[in-house]
Amino acid sequence: MMPLLPVSPRLPLPLKLLVSAFLLVMVPVYYRNYGPTNFLYFCDVALLLSFISLWTERALPASMAAVGILLPQVLWCVDFVGELAGVRLVGLTSYMFDENRSLFLRGLSFFHGWLPFLLLFLLKRLGYDRRALWAWTALGWSLCLVAYFFLPAAGTVLADAKIPVNINYVFGFDDAKAQTMLPAPLYLLAWMAVLFVVIYLPTHLVLRKVFATKVVAVPVGAVQLV
């Protein structure tokens, strides 16, 4: 019988405490200002998965988050720089310049900038778990379906303008009005397909190549690559 292999190296305790402290501030502030549905955005889910990976030292949560949001977070950063320069690219970061939101509230959203680096660090230390592609796809598509069927659509006028609508862009890229190029259900299916083909799958292929594959220790010589 082969000995079990170690699951992962230890991660720095100061990093764990720093991310935990940030979440202790961010979660109640976001809940009070944006409501609970805000935590169904891909980026917020990815942040929570990163937190889980930090403390459990397991590769799968971080790998899932990386598959889902590395490319979108790069786009967020590019869009923010464009907004700073007075050039509107996609509008992902327009809320960062909304004077009706406090600087502190907007400042918390800068986690979009450092989260990709945290994920890359976690993957370097823990390895990449290949199960992440299908695990995140199932989670991401589920979040899309929840947002489409149960949460406010684009163009919905709410009493508090900070409460999010059109979460995860399931009604189009304009929160003020739903897209009209396709019937809404067809757009949703197309959007979910685009997420997989354009974001999830290419990111998975790159991460699988760049980072060490996580080895799951099993008995009787059946070491399994995942």
C-alpha positions as protocol buffer text, in pm:
chain_id: "A"
residue {
  index: 1
  type: MET
  ca { x: 0 y: 0 z: 0 }
}
residue {
  index: 2
  type: MET
  ca { x: 142 y: 335 z: -103 }
}
residue {
  index: 3
  type: PRO
  ca { x: 165 y: 605 z: 165 }
}
residue {
  index: 4
  type: LEU
  ca { x: -80 y: 890 z: 142 }
}
residue {
  index: 5
  type: LEU
  ca { x: 61 y: 1204 z: -11 }
}
residue {
  index: 6
  type: PRO
  ca { x: 31 y: 1538 z: 169 }
}
residue {
  index: 7
  type: VAL
  ca { x: -270 y: 1739 z: 55 }
}
residue {
  index: 8
  type: SER
  ca { x: -101 y: 2079 z: 37 }
}
residue {
  index: 9
  type: PRO
  ca { x: 163 y: 2304 z: 190 }
}
residue {
  index: 10
  type: ARG
  ca { x: 59 y: 2538 z: 465 }
}
residue {
  index: 11
  type: LEU
  ca { x: -50 y: 2885 z: 365 }
}
residue {
  index: 12
  type: PRO
  ca { x: 72 y: 3193 z: 554 }
}
residue {
  index: 13
  type: LEU
  ca { x: -135 y: 3264 z: 863 }
}
residue {
  index: 14
  type: PRO
  ca { x: -105 y: 3645 z: 819 }
}
residue {
  index: 15
  type: LEU
  ca { x: -263 y: 3613 z: 474 }
}
residue {
  index: 16
  type: LYS
  ca { x: -550 y: 3408 z: 616 }
}
residue {
  index: 17
  type: LEU
  ca { x: -609 y: 3665 z: 889 }
}
residue {
  index: 18
  type: LEU
  ca { x: -587 y: 3958 z: 648 }
}
residue {
  index: 19
  type: VAL
  ca { x: -846 y: 3816 z: 408 }
}
residue {
  index: 20
  type: SER
  ca { x: -1065 y: 3717 z: 702 }
}
residue {
  index: 21
  type: ALA
  ca { x: -1048 y: 4070 z: 842 }
}
residue {
  index: 22
  type: PHE
  ca { x: -1146 y: 4212 z: 504 }
}
residue {
  index: 23
  type: LEU
  ca { x: -1447 y: 3983 z: 483 }
}
residue {
  index: 24
  type: LEU
  ca { x: -1550 y: 4070 z: 838 }
}
residue {
  index: 25
  type: VAL
  ca { x: -1579 y: 4429 z: 720 }
}
residue {
  index: 26
  type: MET
  ca { x: -1702 y: 4375 z: 365 }
}
residue {
  index: 27
  type: VAL
  ca { x: -1981 y: 4124 z: 423 }
}
residue {
  index: 28
  type: PRO
  ca { x: -2189 y: 4329 z: 671 }
}
residue {
  index: 29
  type: VAL
  ca { x: -2128 y: 4652 z: 479 }
}
residue {
  index: 30
  type: TYR
  ca { x: -2231 y: 4496 z: 150 }
}
residue {
  index: 31
  type: TYR
  ca { x: -2531 y: 4331 z: 312 }
}
residue {
  index: 32
  type: ARG
  ca { x: -2650 y: 4659 z: 458 }
}
residue {
  index: 33
  type: ASN
  ca { x: -2598 y: 4860 z: 139 }
}
residue {
  index: 34
  type: TYR
  ca { x: -2660 y: 4611 z: -141 }
}
residue {
  index: 35
  type: GLY
  ca { x: -2873 y: 4342 z: 21 }
}
residue {
  index: 36
  type: PRO
  ca { x: -2818 y: 3965 z: 31 }
}
residue {
  index: 37
  type: THR
  ca { x: -2862 y: 3909 z: -343 }
}
residue {
  index: 38
  type: ASN
  ca { x: -2538 y: 4095 z: -411 }
}
residue {
  index: 39
  type: PHE
  ca { x: -2350 y: 3790 z: -286 }
}
residue {
  index: 40
  type: LEU
  ca { x: -2479 y: 3593 z: -587 }
}
residue {
  index: 41
  type: TYR
  ca { x: -2249 y: 3781 z: -824 }
}
residue {
  index: 42
  type: PHE
  ca { x: -1977 y: 3557 z: -966 }
}
residue {
  index: 43
  type: CYS
  ca { x: -1704 y: 3774 z: -815 }
}
residue {
  index: 44
  type: ASP
  ca { x: -1848 y: 3766 z: -463 }
}
residue {
  index: 45
  type: VAL
  ca { x: -1892 y: 3389 z: -479 }
}
residue {
  index: 46
  type: ALA
  ca { x: -1532 y: 3358 z: -599 }
}
residue {
  index: 47
  type: LEU
  ca { x: -1410 y: 3568 z: -307 }
}
residue {
  index: 48
  type: LEU
  ca { x: -1589 y: 3340 z: -61 }
}
residue {
  index: 49
  type: LEU
  ca { x: -1444 y: 3032 z: -234 }
}
residue {
  index: 50
  type: SER
  ca { x: -1098 y: 3183 z: -199 }
}
residue {
  index: 51
  type: PHE
  ca { x: -1161 y: 3231 z: 171 }
}
residue {
  index: 52
  type: ILE
  ca { x: -1262 y: 2865 z: 203 }
}
residue {
  index: 53
  type: SER
  ca { x: -951 y: 2756 z: 15 }
}
residue {
  index: 54
  type: LEU
  ca { x: -728 y: 2968 z: 237 }
}
residue {
  index: 55
  type: TRP
  ca { x: -847 y: 2806 z: 558 }
}
residue {
  index: 56
  type: THR
  ca { x: -897 y: 2450 z: 435 }
}
residue {
  index: 57
  type: GLU
  ca { x: -585 y: 2455 z: 219 }
}
residue {
  index: 58
  type: ARG
  ca { x: -771 y: 2265 z: -49 }
}
residue {
  index: 59
  type: ALA
  ca { x: -716 y: 2341 z: -415 }
}
residue {
  index: 60
  type: LEU
  ca { x: -1068 y: 2287 z: -548 }
}
residue {
  index: 61
  type: PRO
  ca { x: -1240 y: 2605 z: -415 }
}
residue {
  index: 62
  type: ALA
  ca { x: -960 y: 2831 z: -539 }
}
residue {
  index: 63
  type: SER
  ca { x: -943 y: 2646 z: -870 }
}
residue {
  index: 64
  type: MET
  ca { x: -1318 y: 2692 z: -920 }
}
residue {
  index: 65
  type: ALA
  ca { x: -1293 y: 3063 z: -846 }
}
residue {
  index: 66
  type: ALA
  ca { x: -1000 y: 3102 z: -1085 }
}
residue {
  index: 67
  type: VAL
  ca { x: -1185 y: 2929 z: -1371 }
}
residue {
  index: 68
  type: GLY
  ca { x: -1484 y: 3154 z: -1321 }
}
residue {
  index: 69
  type: ILE
  ca { x: -1345 y: 3500 z: -1260 }
}
residue {
  index: 70
  type: LEU
  ca { x: -981 y: 3544 z: -1363 }
}
residue {
  index: 71
  type: LEU
  ca { x: -1071 y: 3675 z: -1710 }
}
residue {
  index: 72
  type: PRO
  ca { x: -1371 y: 3884 z: -1593 }
}
residue {
  index: 73
  type: GLN
  ca { x: -1160 y: 4043 z: -1319 }
}
residue {
  index: 74
  type: VAL
  ca { x: -896 y: 4142 z: -1573 }
}
residue {
  index: 75
  type: LEU
  ca { x: -1176 y: 4302 z: -1773 }
}
residue {
  index: 76
  type: TRP
  ca { x: -1295 y: 4480 z: -1456 }
}
residue {
  index: 77
  type: CYS
  ca { x: -947 y: 4627 z: -1404 }
}
residue {
  index: 78
  type: VAL
  ca { x: -919 y: 4738 z: -1767 }
}
residue {
  index: 79
  type: ASP
  ca { x: -1266 y: 4891 z: -1754 }
}
residue {
  index: 80
  type: PHE
  ca { x: -1180 y: 5077 z: -1433 }
}
residue {
  index: 81
  type: VAL
  ca { x: -863 y: 5224 z: -1586 }
}
residue {
  index: 82
  type: GLY
  ca { x: -1066 y: 5324 z: -1890 }
}
residue {
  index: 83
  type: GLU
  ca { x: -1325 y: 5499 z: -1671 }
}
residue {
  index: 84
  type: LEU
  ca { x: -1044 y: 5683 z: -1492 }
}
residue {
  index: 85
  type: ALA
  ca { x: -918 y: 5801 z: -1829 }
}
residue {
  index: 86
  type: GLY
  ca { x: -1266 y: 5914 z: -1930 }
}
residue {
  index: 87
  type: VAL
  ca { x: -1319 y: 5628 z: -2175 }
}
residue {
  index: 88
  type: ARG
  ca { x: -1625 y: 5409 z: -2124 }
}
residue {
  index: 89
  type: LEU
  ca { x: -1541 y: 5056 z: -2236 }
}
residue {
  index: 90
  type: VAL
  ca { x: -1799 y: 4815 z: -2098 }
}
residue {
  index: 91
  type: GLY
  ca { x: -1946 y: 4997 z: -1800 }
}
residue {
  index: 92
  type: LEU
  ca { x: -1861 y: 4725 z: -1548 }
}
residue {
  index: 93
  type: THR
  ca { x: -1709 y: 4978 z: -1311 }
}
residue {
  index: 94
  type: SER
  ca { x: -1939 y: 5276 z: -1357 }
}
residue {
  index: 95
  type: TYR
  ca { x: -2064 y: 5229 z: -1002 }
}
residue {
  index: 96
  type: MET
  ca { x: -1712 y: 5303 z: -876 }
}
residue {
  index: 97
  type: PHE
  ca { x: -1766 y: 5663 z: -985 }
}
residue {
  index: 98
  type: ASP
  ca { x: -2117 y: 5701 z: -843 }
}
residue {
  index: 99
  type: GLU
  ca { x: -2101 y: 5987 z: -594 }
}
residue {
  index: 100
  type: ASN
  ca { x: -2418 y: 5859 z: -427 }
}
residue {
  index: 101
  type: ARG
  ca { x: -2207 y: 5577 z: -285 }
}
residue {
  index: 102
  type: SER
  ca { x: -1952 y: 5652 z: -15 }
}
residue {
  index: 103
  type: LEU
  ca { x: -1582 y: 5633 z: -93 }
}
residue {
  index: 104
  type: PHE
  ca { x: -1552 y: 5362 z: 171 }
}
residue {
  index: 105
  type: LEU
  ca { x: -1821 y: 5151 z: 5 }
}
residue {
  index: 106
  type: ARG
  ca { x: -1665 y: 5193 z: -336 }
}
residue {
  index: 107
  type: GLY
  ca { x: -1320 y: 5129 z: -194 }
}
residue {
  index: 108
  type: LEU
  ca { x: -1424 y: 4784 z: -74 }
}
residue {
  index: 109
  type: SER
  ca { x: -1485 y: 4690 z: -437 }
}
residue {
  index: 110
  type: PHE
  ca { x: -1114 y: 4713 z: -507 }
}
residue {
  index: 111
  type: PHE
  ca { x: -1102 y: 4347 z: -406 }
}
residue {
  index: 112
  type: HIS
  ca { x: -1169 y: 4288 z: -776 }
}
residue {
  index: 113
  type: GLY
  ca { x: -816 y: 4413 z: -836 }
}
residue {
  index: 114
  type: TRP
  ca { x: -630 y: 4197 z: -585 }
}
residue {
  index: 115
  type: LEU
  ca { x: -844 y: 3883 z: -595 }
}
residue {
  index: 116
  type: PRO
  ca { x: -685 y: 3751 z: -919 }
}
residue {
  index: 117
  type: PHE
  ca { x: -340 y: 3775 z: -760 }
}
residue {
  index: 118
  type: LEU
  ca { x: -462 y: 3594 z: -449 }
}
residue {
  index: 119
  type: LEU
  ca { x: -604 y: 3316 z: -665 }
}
residue {
  index: 120
  type: LEU
  ca { x: -283 y: 3280 z: -863 }
}
residue {
  index: 121
  type: PHE
  ca { x: -88 y: 3258 z: -537 }
}
residue {
  index: 122
  type: LEU
  ca { x: -323 y: 2991 z: -406 }
}
residue {
  index: 123
  type: LEU
  ca { x: -291 y: 2789 z: -725 }
}
residue {
  index: 124
  type: LYS
  ca { x: 86 y: 2814 z: -710 }
}
residue {
  index: 125
  type: ARG
  ca { x: 91 y: 2683 z: -354 }
}
residue {
  index: 126
  type: LEU
  ca { x: -194 y: 2432 z: -369 }
}
residue {
  index: 127
  type: GLY
  ca { x: -193 y: 2326 z: -733 }
}
residue {
  index: 128
  type: TYR
  ca { x: -480 y: 2330 z: -980 }
}
residue {
  index: 129
  type: ASP
  ca { x: -768 y: 2087 z: -938 }
}
residue {
  index: 130
  type: ARG
  ca { x: -898 y: 1983 z: -1281 }
}
residue {
  index: 131
  type: ARG
  ca { x: -1243 y: 1916 z: -1142 }
}
residue {
  index: 132
  type: ALA
  ca { x: -1280 y: 2294 z: -1117 }
}
residue {
  index: 133
  type: LEU
  ca { x: -1406 y: 2333 z: -1475 }
}
residue {
  index: 134
  type: TRP
  ca { x: -1722 y: 2132 z: -1428 }
}
residue {
  index: 135
  type: ALA
  ca { x: -1767 y: 2229 z: -1063 }
}
residue {
  index: 136
  type: TRP
  ca { x: -1759 y: 2599 z: -1144 }
}
residue {
  index: 137
  type: THR
  ca { x: -1967 y: 2556 z: -1459 }
}
residue {
  index: 138
  type: ALA
  ca { x: -2242 y: 2389 z: -1256 }
}
residue {
  index: 139
  type: LEU
  ca { x: -2222 y: 2662 z: -993 }
}
residue {
  index: 140
  type: GLY
  ca { x: -2203 y: 2949 z: -1243 }
}
residue {
  index: 141
  type: TRP
  ca { x: -2493 y: 2824 z: -1451 }
}
residue {
  index: 142
  type: SER
  ca { x: -2698 y: 2772 z: -1134 }
}
residue {
  index: 143
  type: LEU
  ca { x: -2631 y: 3132 z: -1032 }
}
residue {
  index: 144
  type: CYS
  ca { x: -2746 y: 3245 z: -1376 }
}
residue {
  index: 145
  type: LEU
  ca { x: -3070 y: 3050 z: -1349 }
}
residue {
  index: 146
  type: VAL
  ca { x: -3141 y: 3185 z: -1002 }
}
residue {
  index: 147
  type: ALA
  ca { x: -3077 y: 3541 z: -1118 }
}
residue {
  index: 148
  type: TYR
  ca { x: -3299 y: 3497 z: -1424 }
}
residue {
  index: 149
  type: PHE
  ca { x: -3598 y: 3334 z: -1257 }
}
residue {
  index: 150
  type: PHE
  ca { x: -3596 y: 3485 z: -909 }
}
residue {
  index: 151
  type: LEU
  ca { x: -3409 y: 3818 z: -902 }
}
residue {
  index: 152
  type: PRO
  ca { x: -3490 y: 4165 z: -1044 }
}
residue {
  index: 153
  type: ALA
  ca { x: -3445 y: 4195 z: -1419 }
}
residue {
  index: 154
  type: ALA
  ca { x: -3262 y: 4473 z: -1600 }
}
residue {
  index: 155
  type: GLY
  ca { x: -3465 y: 4793 z: -1592 }
}
residue {
  index: 156
  type: THR
  ca { x: -3641 y: 4709 z: -1265 }
}
residue {
  index: 157
  type: VAL
  ca { x: -3687 y: 5023 z: -1054 }
}
residue {
  index: 158
  type: LEU
  ca { x: -3629 y: 4952 z: -686 }
}
residue {
  index: 159
  type: ALA
  ca { x: -3680 y: 5177 z: -386 }
}
residue {
  index: 160
  type: ASP
  ca { x: -3307 y: 5161 z: -313 }
}
residue {
  index: 161
  type: ALA
  ca { x: -3105 y: 5220 z: -627 }
}
residue {
  index: 162
  type: LYS
  ca { x: -2806 y: 5040 z: -479 }
}
residue {
  index: 163
  type: ILE
  ca { x: -2984 y: 4704 z: -471 }
}
residue {
  index: 164
  type: PRO
  ca { x: -2854 y: 4511 z: -771 }
}
residue {
  index: 165
  type: VAL
  ca { x: -3061 y: 4414 z: -1073 }
}
residue {
  index: 166
  type: ASN
  ca { x: -2965 y: 4198 z: -1368 }
}
residue {
  index: 167
  type: ILE
  ca { x: -2721 y: 4000 z: -1155 }
}
residue {
  index: 168
  type: ASN
  ca { x: -2454 y: 3823 z: -1363 }
}
residue {
  index: 169
  type: TYR
  ca { x: -2590 y: 3995 z: -1677 }
}
residue {
  index: 170
  type: VAL
  ca { x: -2855 y: 3735 z: -1745 }
}
residue {
  index: 171
  type: PHE
  ca { x: -3073 y: 4001 z: -1913 }
}
residue {
  index: 172
  type: GLY
  ca { x: -2797 y: 4175 z: -2108 }
}
residue {
  index: 173
  type: PHE
  ca { x: -2509 y: 4409 z: -2033 }
}
residue {
  index: 174
  type: ASP
  ca { x: -2720 y: 4718 z: -1963 }
}
residue {
  index: 175
  type: ASP
  ca { x: -2875 y: 4721 z: -1615 }
}
residue {
  index: 176
  type: ALA
  ca { x: -3111 y: 4998 z: -1722 }
}
residue {
  index: 177
  type: LYS
  ca { x: -3288 y: 4788 z: -1984 }
}
residue {
  index: 178
  type: ALA
  ca { x: -3295 y: 4428 z: -2100 }
}
residue {
  index: 179
  type: GLN
  ca { x: -3141 y: 4331 z: -2433 }
}
residue {
  index: 180
  type: THR
  ca { x: -3383 y: 4296 z: -2725 }
}
residue {
  index: 181
  type: MET
  ca { x: -3172 y: 4120 z: -2987 }
}
residue {
  index: 182
  type: LEU
  ca { x: -3290 y: 3775 z: -2876 }
}
residue {
  index: 183
  type: PRO
  ca { x: -3589 y: 3637 z: -2686 }
}
residue {
  index: 184
  type: ALA
  ca { x: -3496 y: 3644 z: -2317 }
}
residue {
  index: 185
  type: PRO
  ca { x: -3476 y: 3264 z: -2267 }
}
residue {
  index: 186
  type: LEU
  ca { x: -3265 y: 3221 z: -2580 }
}
residue {
  index: 187
  type: TYR
  ca { x: -3032 y: 3500 z: -2468 }
}
residue {
  index: 188
  type: LEU
  ca { x: -2991 y: 3330 z: -2131 }
}
residue {
  index: 189
  type: LEU
  ca { x: -2892 y: 3000 z: -2293 }
}
residue {
  index: 190
  type: ALA
  ca { x: -2655 y: 3179 z: -2530 }
}
residue {
  index: 191
  type: TRP
  ca { x: -2499 y: 3371 z: -2241 }
}
residue {
  index: 192
  type: MET
  ca { x: -2442 y: 3053 z: -2043 }
}
residue {
  index: 193
  type: ALA
  ca { x: -2281 y: 2893 z: -2347 }
}
residue {
  index: 194
  type: VAL
  ca { x: -2058 y: 3197 z: -2401 }
}
residue {
  index: 195
  type: LEU
  ca { x: -1945 y: 3186 z: -2038 }
}
residue {
  index: 196
  type: PHE
  ca { x: -1835 y: 2826 z: -2083 }
}
residue {
  index: 197
  type: VAL
  ca { x: -1674 y: 2856 z: -2428 }
}
residue {
  index: 198
  type: VAL
  ca { x: -1512 y: 3200 z: -2395 }
}
residue {
  index: 199
  type: ILE
  ca { x: -1422 y: 3215 z: -2025 }
}
residue {
  index: 200
  type: TYR
  ca { x: -1439 y: 2887 z: -1836 }
}
residue {
  index: 201
  type: LEU
  ca { x: -1290 y: 2641 z: -2083 }
}
residue {
  index: 202
  type: PRO
  ca { x: -995 y: 2855 z: -2204 }
}
residue {
  index: 203
  type: THR
  ca { x: -908 y: 2952 z: -1847 }
}
residue {
  index: 204
  type: HIS
  ca { x: -920 y: 2587 z: -1741 }
}
residue {
  index: 205
  type: LEU
  ca { x: -688 y: 2483 z: -2025 }
}
residue {
  index: 206
  type: VAL
  ca { x: -434 y: 2752 z: -1938 }
}
residue {
  index: 207
  type: LEU
  ca { x: -442 y: 2685 z: -1564 }
}
residue {
  index: 208
  type: ARG
  ca { x: -407 y: 2311 z: -1622 }
}
residue {
  index: 209
  type: LYS
  ca { x: -95 y: 2376 z: -1827 }
}
residue {
  index: 210
  type: VAL
  ca { x: 65 y: 2643 z: -1610 }
}
residue {
  index: 211
  type: PHE
  ca { x: 5 y: 2510 z: -1260 }
}
residue {
  index: 212
  type: ALA
  ca { x: 91 y: 2174 z: -1111 }
}
residue {
  index: 213
  type: THR
  ca { x: -193 y: 1927 z: -1118 }
}
residue {
  index: 214
  type: LYS
  ca { x: -329 y: 1853 z: -774 }
}
residue {
  index: 215
  type: VAL
  ca { x: -271 y: 1492 z: -675 }
}
residue {
  index: 216
  type: VAL
  ca { x: -536 y: 1324 z: -464 }
}
residue {
  index: 217
  type: ALA
  ca { x: -388 y: 1065 z: -233 }
}
residue {
  index: 218
  type: VAL
  ca { x: -564 y: 728 z: -248 }
}
residue {
  index: 219
  type: PRO
  ca { x: -461 y: 387 z: -118 }
}
residue {
  index: 220
  type: VAL
  ca { x: -332 y: 77 z: -300 }
}
residue {
  index: 221
  type: GLY
  ca { x: -128 y: 268 z: -552 }
}
residue {
  index: 222
  type: ALA
  ca { x: -429 y: 426 z: -719 }
}
residue {
  index: 223
  type: VAL
  ca { x: -294 y: 779 z: -718 }
}
residue {
  index: 224
  type: GLN
  ca { x: -546 y: 981 z: -914 }
}
residue {
  index: 225
  type: LEU
  ca { x: -485 y: 1303 z: -1104 }
}
residue {
  index: 226
  type: VAL
  ca { x: -782 y: 1539 z: -1094 }
}
